[in-house]
Amino acid sequence: MKIMIIYLCIMGAGIALGYRSDGFSSKSATRSRFQTVCLLVILFLLGHQLGANEEVAASVGTMGLTGLCLGIASMAGSFLVVWLLRRALEGPKSPHSGEEDAR
């Protein structure tokens, strides 16, 4: 709980600083670099924290297989819904659609 309060305080300070500071435009290269560095640090720390957890490290194979299955299932579901919607929205096709008369 203590760490959550620290995270919320840091986030609140960032919001206040962003609201009050007019020194950086939203398209500033300095701001963009700073955000990229902060994001990379957060990702590194998250990876370090997960890697240090032996329970998580031991189940990496299971999580990978689960992720693969979820990815395949979501893609198959998306393709199925698109195919069904196309069939429903296009309506019935005539037997000679797309063919030119040879006369």
mmCIF file of C-alpha atoms in Angstrom, residues 3-4 11-12 16 19 22 25 27 30-31 33-34 37 41 47 53-54 58 62 68-69 81 83 91 94-95 99-100:
data_model
loop_
_atom_site.group_PDB
_atom_site.id
_atom_site.type_symbol
_atom_site.label_atom_id
_atom_site.label_comp_id
_atom_site.label_asym_id
_atom_site.label_seq_id
_atom_site.Cartn_x
_atom_site.Cartn_y
_atom_site.Cartn_z
ATOM 1 C CA ILE A 3 4.392 1.961 -2.676
ATOM 2 C CA MET A 4 1.018 2.745 -4.270
ATOM 3 C CA MET A 11 1.920 10.839 -10.868
ATOM 4 C CA GLY A 12 0.181 13.783 -9.193
ATOM 5 C CA ALA A 16 0.745 19.364 -11.673
ATOM 6 C CA TYR A 19 -0.402 21.667 -16.065
ATOM 7 C CA ASP A 22 4.245 26.385 -20.358
ATOM 8 C CA SER A 25 5.450 22.777 -26.306
ATOM 9 C CA LYS A 27 5.910 18.873 -29.916
ATOM 10 C CA THR A 30 13.332 17.621 -25.394
ATOM 11 C CA ARG A 31 9.978 16.539 -24.040
ATOM 12 C CA ARG A 33 13.283 12.401 -25.544
ATOM 13 C CA PHE A 34 12.483 12.719 -21.847
ATOM 14 C CA VAL A 37 13.795 7.714 -21.544
ATOM 15 C CA VAL A 41 13.291 3.070 -17.502
ATOM 16 C CA GLY A 47 11.147 -6.494 -16.492
ATOM 17 C CA ASN A 53 10.090 -13.177 -9.114
ATOM 18 C CA GLU A 54 10.903 -16.902 -9.262
ATOM 19 C CA ALA A 58 9.167 -20.543 -13.672
ATOM 20 C CA THR A 62 3.012 -21.576 -19.723
ATOM 21 C CA LEU A 68 0.005 -17.723 -28.311
ATOM 22 C CA CYS A 69 -3.369 -19.453 -27.945
ATOM 23 C CA VAL A 81 -16.614 -11.706 -37.683
ATOM 24 C CA TRP A 83 -16.259 -12.628 -43.039
ATOM 25 C CA GLY A 91 -26.339 -9.395 -49.718
ATOM 26 C CA SER A 94 -26.540 -13.184 -58.591
ATOM 27 C CA PRO A 95 -25.210 -16.285 -60.347
ATOM 28 C CA GLU A 99 -19.194 -12.378 -65.707
ATOM 29 C CA GLU A 100 -19.555 -10.567 -68.986
#
